[in-house]
Amino acid sequence: MGAKECIANGKAVLGIEFGSTRIKAVLVDENNKPIASGAHDWENRLENGIWTYSLDDIWTGLQDCYKKLTEDVQTQYGEKLTTLGAIGFSAMMHGYMAFNEKDELMVPFRTWRNTITEDAAAKLTKLFNYNIPQRWTIAHLYQAILNGEEHVPDLNFVITLAGYIQWKLTGEKVVGIGEASGMFPIDIATGQFDDKMISQFDQTIADKGFAWKLKDVFPAVKTAGEEAGRLTAEGAKLLDPTGTLQAGIPLCPPEGDAGTGMVATNSVAKRTGNVSAGTSIFGMIVLEKELAKVHEIIDLVTTPDGSLVAMVHCNNCTSDLNAWVNLFAEYSELMGMKVDKNDIYGNLYCNALNGDDDCGGLLAYNYFSGESVTGFNEGRPLFVRTPDAKFNLANFMRVHLFTSLGALKTGFDVLFKEEKVEVDEILGHGGLFKTKGVGQGILAAAMNAPVSVMETAGEGGAWGIAILASYMIQKGADESLAAYLNDKVFAGQKGEKMEPKESDVKGFDAFMKRYSAGLAVERAAVESLQ
């Protein structure tokens, strides 16, 4: 059926993802083709040393995003959204939202961007013999306990942003397994939080005398394909204050942006990988077997259907690149030139391909915030060069593109060179890949592996969670998520594959030697510039 009929018959499926800087909604038809969209821009803020979004930010942002989606549907098809086949919600992973028995948020939402749990993360990693990154929910909870924070004894429920949205719209305290794997370690055999580690944690805090146990305050875990609640009347009004949207719509398990990125790039099968590059950057490889040892810069998470994934997560990617592009845009305006921002991005990025393989000796760090992969709790964006470096525009843009992948490559070198992990192909998605062939080629050089960008890569996580919602209502009795993606979503799709160029690989390796040596300069900047 056509898009108009699909919407009118209540068969369209909605996916909404809360990214770091944008809340995006994508409506898809029964073939998972996007047919409408809406978006709301937002930004986290630093309050009392905590990166956060307010509850008002969350709900006004969601409602505005949904309103813009309905306006797009009305404009294109002359239809109102009254019901849907299914809905899926996703958000940036990790973080800490703590509620009391009155369902009141007790402390401001602590996002993934915070690097304030170093002590807790280190102690839990040792306790579990399993890497616990600073971003994880359990690290935030344990750090609050170590800090003696007043809210902890009154804890009734701990959740992530995606799980919070699901809870308020359905009444169900549940997360998808991929999202859950960014809260606490998962037992791959059971698809649930690891019971042994839960017991270890409870024993560790037993002397505190809290009335709660960890299982009491954590959400339930569900796997892709399972239903995870239905839209309540109150939830429908929260999403659509006009009252047009009806209750009763099924929701799939809420997932994190890592899981939706894997779905959106068809990389949930073993020996596949993907890199999501935007405000932050993370790369994931679906593993054939467990890693040989614990690495503090490698997270172990899961696909939305429960396969083990090695993940390298870096807090910083394109923010500094965007700042420099904005500076060039400001210069263009000053000179009286009316240039489209997309053209500025495209021309500057493409010009980077004319630079020297190793960026001509230039060095930059894109650390707007801390970067745990390289050992920083705070960051200072930095550009530095020696007097004899080849300082020109091409090298300048090239070094900022290279450094956006610097921390990521540090982690992936552990996987490829130490753990001997093998990958057949890496799929790229996110803002870094919008200019054709530039970010893609540089990532291929950094990873020394083929990189593909699909035609649908720009749809991102909102499309990925819409697909997961569709999978829930469309899957066959024994149809795996990988089979559904291959046969029903990506069959016949075109993608551009780039093999790594030997000269670029050598150039990136040379840059990384400079990058590693220069970390002392970045550390001095953090210590000296307050």
Coordinates of C-alpha atoms in Angstrom, one line a residue:
M1 CA 0.0 0.0 0.0
G2 CA 1.1 3.6 -0.4
A3 CA 2.3 5.8 2.4
K4 CA -1.0 7.7 2.7
E5 CA -3.0 4.4 3.0
C6 CA -0.4 3.0 5.4
I7 CA -0.8 6.0 7.7
A8 CA -4.7 6.1 7.4
N9 CA -4.9 2.3 8.2
G10 CA -2.7 2.7 11.3
K11 CA 0.1 0.5 9.9
A12 CA 2.9 3.1 10.0
V13 CA 5.6 2.6 12.6
L14 CA 7.3 5.4 14.6
G15 CA 10.8 5.5 15.9
I16 CA 12.1 8.4 18.1
E17 CA 15.7 8.8 19.3
F18 CA 17.1 11.2 21.8
G19 CA 20.6 12.1 20.5
S20 CA 23.0 14.4 22.2
T21 CA 22.0 17.5 20.1
R22 CA 18.8 16.4 18.4
I23 CA 15.6 14.5 19.1
K24 CA 14.6 12.9 15.8
A25 CA 11.4 11.1 14.8
V26 CA 11.1 8.9 11.7
L27 CA 7.9 7.3 10.5
V28 CA 8.3 4.2 8.3
D29 CA 5.9 2.2 6.1
E30 CA 5.5 -1.6 6.2
N31 CA 8.7 -2.0 4.1
N32 CA 10.7 0.1 6.7
K33 CA 11.0 3.0 4.2
P34 CA 11.0 6.4 5.9
I35 CA 7.9 8.4 4.9
A36 CA 7.9 11.3 7.3
S37 CA 10.1 12.9 10.0
G38 CA 10.4 15.5 12.6
A39 CA 13.2 16.9 14.8
H40 CA 13.9 19.1 17.8
D41 CA 17.3 20.5 18.5
W42 CA 18.5 20.6 22.1
E43 CA 21.7 20.8 24.1
N44 CA 23.0 19.5 27.4
R45 CA 24.2 22.0 30.0
L46 CA 26.9 22.0 32.6
E47 CA 25.2 22.6 36.0
N48 CA 27.2 22.4 39.3
G49 CA 29.8 20.3 37.4
I50 CA 27.2 17.9 36.0
W51 CA 26.3 17.5 32.3
T52 CA 22.5 17.2 32.3
Y53 CA 19.2 17.8 30.6
S54 CA 16.1 18.8 32.7
L55 CA 12.9 16.9 32.7
D56 CA 11.3 19.9 31.1
D57 CA 13.9 19.7 28.3
I58 CA 13.0 16.0 27.7
W59 CA 9.2 16.4 27.5
T60 CA 9.0 19.7 25.6
G61 CA 11.6 18.4 23.2
L62 CA 9.8 15.1 22.7
Q63 CA 6.4 16.9 22.2
D64 CA 7.9 19.4 19.7
C65 CA 9.6 16.6 17.8
Y66 CA 6.4 14.6 17.6
K67 CA 4.4 17.8 16.6
K68 CA 6.8 18.4 13.8
L69 CA 6.4 14.9 12.6
T70 CA 2.6 15.2 12.5
E71 CA 2.9 18.4 10.6
D72 CA 5.1 16.7 8.1
V73 CA 2.5 13.9 7.8
Q74 CA -0.3 16.5 7.3
T75 CA 1.6 18.4 4.7
Q76 CA 2.7 15.4 2.7
Y77 CA -0.4 13.2 2.9
G78 CA -3.2 15.2 4.4
E79 CA -3.6 12.7 7.2
K80 CA -3.7 12.9 11.0
L81 CA -1.8 10.4 13.1
T82 CA -4.4 8.7 15.2
T83 CA -2.8 5.3 15.7
L84 CA 0.3 3.4 14.7
G85 CA 1.4 -0.2 14.1
A86 CA 4.1 0.2 16.8
I87 CA 6.5 2.7 18.4
G88 CA 10.1 2.4 19.5
F89 CA 12.1 4.8 21.7
S90 CA 15.9 5.1 21.8
A91 CA 18.3 7.5 23.5
M92 CA 22.0 8.0 24.1
M93 CA 23.1 5.2 26.4
H94 CA 24.3 5.1 30.0
G95 CA 23.8 7.8 32.6
Y96 CA 21.8 7.9 35.8
M97 CA 18.2 8.8 36.6
A98 CA 17.3 8.0 40.2
F99 CA 13.7 8.1 41.5
N100 CA 12.2 7.7 45.0
E101 CA 9.0 5.8 45.8
K102 CA 6.9 8.9 44.9
D103 CA 8.5 8.6 41.4
E104 CA 10.3 11.9 42.0
L105 CA 13.7 12.5 40.3
M106 CA 16.0 12.9 43.3
V107 CA 19.1 14.4 41.6
P108 CA 19.6 15.9 38.1
F109 CA 19.9 13.4 35.2
R110 CA 23.6 12.5 34.9
T111 CA 24.3 11.9 31.2
W112 CA 27.0 9.7 29.6
R113 CA 29.1 12.8 29.1
N114 CA 30.1 13.0 32.8
T115 CA 33.5 11.7 33.9
I116 CA 32.9 11.9 37.6
T117 CA 32.9 8.2 38.5
E118 CA 36.5 7.2 38.2
D119 CA 36.9 5.8 41.7
A120 CA 33.7 3.7 41.4
A121 CA 34.4 2.4 37.9
A122 CA 37.9 1.3 39.0
K123 CA 36.7 -0.5 42.1
L124 CA 33.8 -2.2 40.3
T125 CA 36.1 -3.3 37.4
K126 CA 38.4 -5.0 40.0
L127 CA 35.4 -6.5 41.9
F128 CA 33.8 -8.0 38.8
N129 CA 36.9 -8.6 36.8
Y130 CA 34.9 -7.0 34.0
N131 CA 35.4 -3.5 32.6
I132 CA 32.9 -1.0 34.1
P133 CA 33.3 2.3 32.2
Q134 CA 32.6 5.6 34.0
R135 CA 29.5 6.2 31.9
W136 CA 27.6 3.1 33.0
T137 CA 24.6 3.4 35.3
I138 CA 26.1 1.1 38.0
A139 CA 29.3 3.3 38.1
H140 CA 27.1 6.4 38.8
L141 CA 25.1 4.6 41.4
Y142 CA 28.2 3.2 43.2
Q143 CA 30.0 6.6 43.1
A144 CA 26.9 8.2 44.7
I145 CA 27.2 5.5 47.4
L146 CA 30.9 6.2 47.9
N147 CA 30.2 9.9 48.0
G148 CA 27.6 9.4 50.7
E149 CA 25.0 11.2 48.7
E150 CA 21.8 11.9 50.6
H151 CA 19.4 10.5 48.0
V152 CA 20.8 6.9 47.9
P153 CA 18.9 5.5 50.9
D154 CA 15.6 6.6 49.4
L155 CA 16.3 4.9 46.1
N156 CA 13.3 3.1 44.5
F157 CA 14.2 2.9 40.8
V158 CA 17.3 3.6 38.6
I159 CA 16.9 4.0 34.9
T160 CA 18.4 5.4 31.7
L161 CA 16.9 8.1 29.5
A162 CA 15.4 5.6 27.0
G163 CA 13.9 3.5 29.8
Y164 CA 12.5 6.6 31.5
I165 CA 10.6 7.6 28.4
Q166 CA 9.3 4.0 28.0
W167 CA 8.2 3.9 31.7
K168 CA 6.3 7.2 31.5
L169 CA 4.5 6.2 28.3
T170 CA 3.6 2.6 29.1
G171 CA 4.0 2.3 32.9
E172 CA 6.5 -0.5 32.3
K173 CA 10.0 -0.4 33.9
V174 CA 11.9 -2.1 31.1
V175 CA 14.9 -1.7 28.9
G176 CA 16.2 -3.6 25.8
I177 CA 19.1 -5.9 26.4
G178 CA 21.5 -3.6 24.4
E179 CA 20.5 -0.6 26.6
A180 CA 20.7 -2.9 29.7
S181 CA 24.3 -3.8 28.8
G182 CA 25.3 -0.2 29.3
M183 CA 23.8 -0.2 32.8
F184 CA 25.3 -3.4 34.2
P185 CA 27.1 -6.5 32.8
I186 CA 24.9 -9.0 31.0
D187 CA 25.0 -12.8 31.3
I188 CA 25.0 -13.7 27.6
A189 CA 23.7 -17.2 28.4
T190 CA 20.5 -15.9 30.1
G191 CA 20.1 -12.5 28.5
Q192 CA 19.7 -10.9 31.9
F193 CA 21.8 -8.9 34.3
D194 CA 24.6 -11.1 35.6
D195 CA 23.3 -12.7 38.9
K196 CA 26.8 -13.4 40.2
M197 CA 27.9 -9.8 39.8
I198 CA 24.6 -8.5 41.3
S199 CA 25.3 -10.6 44.4
Q200 CA 28.9 -9.3 44.6
F201 CA 27.6 -5.7 44.4
D202 CA 24.9 -6.3 47.1
Q203 CA 27.6 -7.9 49.4
T204 CA 29.9 -5.0 48.8
I205 CA 27.3 -2.4 50.0
A206 CA 25.7 -4.6 52.7
D207 CA 27.3 -2.6 55.5
K208 CA 25.4 0.5 54.3
G209 CA 22.1 -0.9 55.5
F210 CA 20.0 0.2 52.5
A211 CA 16.5 -1.1 52.3
W212 CA 16.9 -2.0 48.7
K213 CA 18.8 -4.6 46.7
L214 CA 20.2 -4.0 43.2
K215 CA 17.5 -6.1 41.5
D216 CA 14.8 -4.2 43.3
V217 CA 15.8 -0.9 41.7
F218 CA 16.8 -2.1 38.2
P219 CA 14.4 -2.4 35.3
A220 CA 13.4 -5.7 33.6
V221 CA 15.4 -6.7 30.5
K222 CA 13.8 -7.7 27.2
T223 CA 15.2 -8.8 23.9
A224 CA 14.5 -7.5 20.3
G225 CA 11.2 -8.9 19.1
E226 CA 9.5 -9.0 22.5
E227 CA 6.7 -6.5 23.3
A228 CA 7.7 -4.1 26.1
G229 CA 4.4 -2.4 27.0
R230 CA 1.6 -0.5 25.3
L231 CA 0.9 3.2 25.1
T232 CA -1.3 4.2 28.0
A233 CA -3.9 7.1 27.9
E234 CA -1.6 9.2 30.0
G235 CA 1.4 8.3 27.8
A236 CA -0.5 9.2 24.7
K237 CA -1.2 12.7 26.1
L238 CA 2.5 13.1 27.1
L239 CA 3.5 12.3 23.6
D240 CA 0.7 14.2 21.8
P241 CA -0.9 16.8 24.1
T242 CA -3.6 17.5 21.4
G243 CA -5.2 14.2 22.2
T244 CA -5.2 13.0 18.6
L245 CA -3.0 9.9 19.2
Q246 CA -4.8 6.9 20.6
A247 CA -3.7 4.6 23.4
G248 CA -3.0 0.9 23.1
I249 CA -0.1 1.0 20.6
P250 CA 2.6 -1.6 21.3
L251 CA 6.1 -0.5 22.0
C252 CA 9.3 -2.5 21.4
P253 CA 12.0 -2.6 24.1
P254 CA 13.7 0.8 24.4
E255 CA 17.3 0.7 23.1
G256 CA 20.4 2.8 23.3
D257 CA 22.0 4.6 20.4
A258 CA 24.6 1.8 20.1
G259 CA 22.0 -0.8 19.4
T260 CA 20.0 1.4 16.9
G261 CA 23.3 2.2 15.2
M262 CA 24.0 -1.5 14.7
V263 CA 20.5 -2.0 13.3
A264 CA 20.6 1.0 11.0
T265 CA 23.9 -0.2 9.5
N266 CA 22.9 -3.9 9.3
S267 CA 25.8 -4.9 11.6
V268 CA 24.3 -7.2 14.2
A269 CA 25.9 -10.4 12.8
K270 CA 29.3 -11.7 14.0
R271 CA 32.4 -10.2 12.3
T272 CA 30.5 -7.0 11.4
G273 CA 31.1 -3.7 12.9
N274 CA 30.0 -0.1 12.8
V275 CA 31.2 3.4 13.7
S276 CA 28.7 6.1 14.7
A277 CA 30.4 9.5 14.4
G278 CA 28.6 12.6 15.7
T279 CA 29.0 14.7 18.8
S280 CA 30.5 11.6 20.4
I281 CA 31.9 8.6 18.5
F282 CA 31.8 4.9 19.2
G283 CA 32.7 1.8 17.3
M284 CA 31.5 -1.7 17.8
I285 CA 32.6 -5.2 16.6
V286 CA 30.2 -8.1 17.0
L287 CA 32.6 -10.8 18.5
E288 CA 33.0 -14.4 17.6
K289 CA 34.2 -15.2 21.1
E290 CA 35.0 -13.5 24.4
L291 CA 38.1 -11.3 24.7
A292 CA 41.2 -12.9 26.3
K293 CA 41.4 -10.3 29.1
V294 CA 39.8 -7.2 30.6
H295 CA 40.7 -3.9 28.9
E296 CA 39.6 -0.7 30.6
I297 CA 39.1 1.1 27.3
I298 CA 37.0 -1.7 25.8
D299 CA 33.3 -2.0 26.8
L300 CA 31.4 -5.2 26.4
V301 CA 27.8 -4.6 25.4
T302 CA 25.3 -6.5 23.3
T303 CA 23.4 -6.3 20.1
P304 CA 19.6 -5.8 20.5
D305 CA 19.2 -9.5 20.2
G306 CA 21.9 -10.4 22.7
S307 CA 25.2 -11.1 20.9
L308 CA 28.4 -10.0 22.6
V309 CA 29.9 -6.7 21.2
A310 CA 33.2 -5.0 21.9
M311 CA 32.7 -1.3 22.0
V312 CA 35.1 1.6 22.1
H313 CA 33.2 4.8 23.2
C314 CA 34.8 8.2 23.0
N315 CA 33.2 11.4 24.4
N316 CA 34.5 13.7 21.6
C317 CA 34.2 13.7 17.9
T318 CA 32.8 16.5 15.7
S319 CA 32.2 19.3 18.2
D320 CA 35.6 20.9 17.5
L321 CA 35.3 20.3 13.8
N322 CA 31.9 22.0 13.8
A323 CA 33.4 25.0 15.8
W324 CA 36.1 25.5 13.2
V325 CA 33.6 25.2 10.3
N326 CA 31.4 27.8 12.1
L327 CA 34.4 30.1 12.3
F328 CA 34.9 29.8 8.5
A329 CA 31.2 30.5 8.1
E330 CA 31.5 33.6 10.2
Y331 CA 34.4 34.8 8.1
S332 CA 32.4 34.3 4.9
E333 CA 29.6 36.4 6.3
L334 CA 32.1 39.1 7.4
M335 CA 33.4 39.2 3.8
G336 CA 29.9 39.6 2.5
M337 CA 29.6 36.1 1.0
K338 CA 26.4 34.2 1.3
V339 CA 27.5 30.6 1.4
D340 CA 25.3 27.6 2.4
K341 CA 26.7 25.9 5.5
N342 CA 26.5 22.5 3.8
D343 CA 28.8 23.9 1.0
I344 CA 31.3 25.1 3.6
Y345 CA 31.4 21.7 5.2
G346 CA 31.6 19.9 1.8
N347 CA 34.4 22.1 0.4
L348 CA 36.5 22.1 3.6
Y349 CA 36.2 18.4 4.1
C350 CA 37.0 17.6 0.4
N351 CA 40.0 20.0 0.6
A352 CA 41.4 17.9 3.4
L353 CA 42.0 15.1 0.9
N354 CA 44.6 17.4 -0.7
G355 CA 46.7 17.5 2.5
D356 CA 49.8 15.6 3.3
D357 CA 49.3 11.9 4.3
D358 CA 50.3 12.7 7.9
C359 CA 48.7 16.2 8.1
G360 CA 52.0 17.9 7.5
G361 CA 53.2 17.6 11.1
L362 CA 50.1 19.5 12.6
L363 CA 48.5 18.3 15.8
A364 CA 45.0 18.9 17.3
Y365 CA 42.9 17.5 20.1
N366 CA 39.1 17.7 20.0
Y367 CA 38.6 17.3 23.7
F368 CA 35.6 19.4 24.6
S369 CA 35.1 17.1 27.6
G370 CA 37.1 14.4 29.3
E371 CA 38.2 11.4 27.3
S372 CA 38.5 8.2 29.4
V373 CA 40.1 6.2 26.5
T374 CA 43.2 8.4 26.8
G375 CA 42.9 9.1 30.6
F376 CA 41.4 12.6 30.7
N377 CA 38.7 13.7 33.2
E378 CA 38.5 17.1 31.5
G379 CA 39.4 18.3 28.0
R380 CA 40.6 21.5 26.3
P381 CA 40.2 21.8 22.5
L382 CA 43.7 22.3 21.3
F383 CA 45.6 23.0 18.0
V384 CA 49.4 23.1 18.0
R385 CA 52.2 23.0 15.4
T386 CA 55.9 23.2 15.2
P387 CA 57.4 26.2 13.3
D388 CA 58.4 24.0 10.4
A389 CA 55.1 22.1 10.1
K390 CA 53.2 22.5 6.8
F391 CA 50.5 24.8 7.9
N392 CA 47.9 25.2 5.1
L393 CA 44.1 24.8 4.9
A394 CA 44.1 21.3 3.6
N395 CA 46.4 20.0 6.4
F396 CA 44.5 22.1 9.0
M397 CA 41.2 20.4 8.1
R398 CA 42.8 17.0 7.6
V399 CA 44.3 17.1 11.2
H400 CA 40.9 18.0 12.7
L401 CA 39.3 15.1 10.8
F402 CA 42.1 12.7 11.9
T403 CA 41.9 13.8 15.5
S404 CA 38.2 13.2 15.6
L405 CA 39.1 9.5 15.2
G406 CA 42.3 9.6 17.4
A407 CA 40.8 8.2 20.6
L408 CA 38.7 5.7 18.7
K409 CA 41.8 4.3 17.0
T410 CA 43.6 4.0 20.3
G411 CA 40.9 1.6 21.4
F412 CA 40.5 -0.3 18.2
D413 CA 44.3 -0.9 18.0
V414 CA 43.8 -3.0 21.2
L415 CA 41.1 -5.1 19.5
F416 CA 42.9 -5.6 16.3
K417 CA 46.5 -5.8 17.4
E418 CA 46.3 -7.3 20.9
E419 CA 43.1 -9.4 20.8
K420 CA 43.4 -10.3 17.1
V421 CA 39.7 -9.6 16.5
E422 CA 38.8 -10.0 12.9
V423 CA 36.2 -7.9 11.0
D424 CA 35.0 -8.3 7.4
E425 CA 33.6 -4.8 7.0
I426 CA 32.8 -1.7 9.0
L427 CA 29.7 0.4 8.4
G428 CA 29.9 4.1 9.0
H429 CA 27.0 6.4 9.9
G430 CA 26.5 9.8 11.4
G431 CA 27.4 13.4 10.6
L432 CA 31.1 12.7 9.9
F433 CA 30.1 10.7 6.8
K434 CA 27.8 13.2 5.1
T435 CA 30.4 14.5 2.8
K436 CA 30.9 11.6 0.3
G437 CA 34.1 9.8 0.5
V438 CA 35.9 12.0 3.1
G439 CA 35.1 10.7 6.6
Q440 CA 34.7 7.2 5.1
G441 CA 38.1 7.2 3.6
I442 CA 39.8 8.6 6.7
L443 CA 38.0 5.9 8.9
A444 CA 39.2 3.2 6.5
A445 CA 42.8 4.5 7.0
A446 CA 42.4 4.6 10.7
M447 CA 40.9 1.1 11.0
N448 CA 42.9 -0.4 8.1
A449 CA 39.7 -2.1 7.1
P450 CA 37.1 -1.7 4.4
V451 CA 34.4 0.9 5.3
S452 CA 30.9 1.1 3.7
V453 CA 28.3 3.8 4.0
M454 CA 24.8 2.8 3.1
E455 CA 22.3 5.0 1.3
T456 CA 20.2 5.0 4.4
A457 CA 23.1 5.9 6.7
G458 CA 21.8 9.4 7.2
E459 CA 18.6 8.1 8.7
G460 CA 20.4 7.1 11.9
G461 CA 19.2 5.8 15.2
A462 CA 15.6 7.0 14.9
W463 CA 15.3 4.8 11.8
G464 CA 17.0 1.9 13.6
I465 CA 14.6 1.9 16.5
A466 CA 11.7 2.1 14.0
I467 CA 13.0 -1.0 12.4
L468 CA 13.2 -2.8 15.8
A469 CA 9.5 -1.8 16.4
S470 CA 8.6 -3.2 12.9
Y471 CA 10.6 -6.4 13.7
M472 CA 8.5 -6.9 16.8
I473 CA 5.2 -6.9 14.8
Q474 CA 6.4 -8.4 11.5
K475 CA 8.9 -11.2 12.4
G476 CA 8.3 -14.8 11.5
A477 CA 8.2 -17.4 14.2
D478 CA 11.9 -18.2 14.1
E479 CA 13.2 -15.2 12.2
S480 CA 16.3 -13.8 13.7
L481 CA 17.0 -10.1 13.7
A482 CA 20.0 -10.6 11.4
A483 CA 17.8 -12.5 8.9
Y484 CA 15.1 -9.8 9.1
L485 CA 17.6 -7.1 8.4
N486 CA 19.2 -8.9 5.5
D487 CA 15.9 -10.1 3.9
K488 CA 13.4 -7.4 4.7
V489 CA 15.3 -4.2 5.3
F490 CA 18.6 -4.1 3.4
A491 CA 17.9 -6.5 0.5
G492 CA 19.0 -4.8 -2.7
Q493 CA 20.3 -1.7 -0.9
K494 CA 23.2 0.0 -2.4
G495 CA 26.2 1.0 -0.4
E496 CA 29.6 2.6 -1.2
K497 CA 32.5 0.5 0.0
M498 CA 36.0 2.1 0.3
E499 CA 39.2 0.0 0.8
P500 CA 41.9 1.6 2.9
K501 CA 44.7 3.4 0.8
E502 CA 48.2 2.3 1.9
S503 CA 49.5 5.8 1.9
D504 CA 46.6 7.0 4.1
V505 CA 47.1 4.1 6.5
K506 CA 50.8 5.0 6.9
G507 CA 49.9 8.7 7.2
F508 CA 47.4 7.9 10.0
D509 CA 49.9 5.8 11.8
A510 CA 52.4 8.6 11.7
F511 CA 49.8 11.0 13.0
M512 CA 49.0 8.7 15.9
K513 CA 52.6 8.6 17.0
R514 CA 52.4 12.4 17.2
Y515 CA 49.0 12.2 18.9
S516 CA 50.3 9.8 21.6
A517 CA 53.4 11.9 22.2
G518 CA 51.4 15.1 22.4
L519 CA 49.0 14.0 25.1
A520 CA 51.4 15.6 27.6
V521 CA 50.6 18.9 25.9
E522 CA 46.8 18.3 26.3
R523 CA 47.3 17.4 29.9
A524 CA 49.2 20.6 30.5
A525 CA 46.4 22.6 28.9
V526 CA 43.9 21.0 31.2
E527 CA 46.0 21.7 34.3
S528 CA 46.9 25.3 33.2
L529 CA 43.6 26.6 31.7
Q530 CA 40.8 26.7 34.2

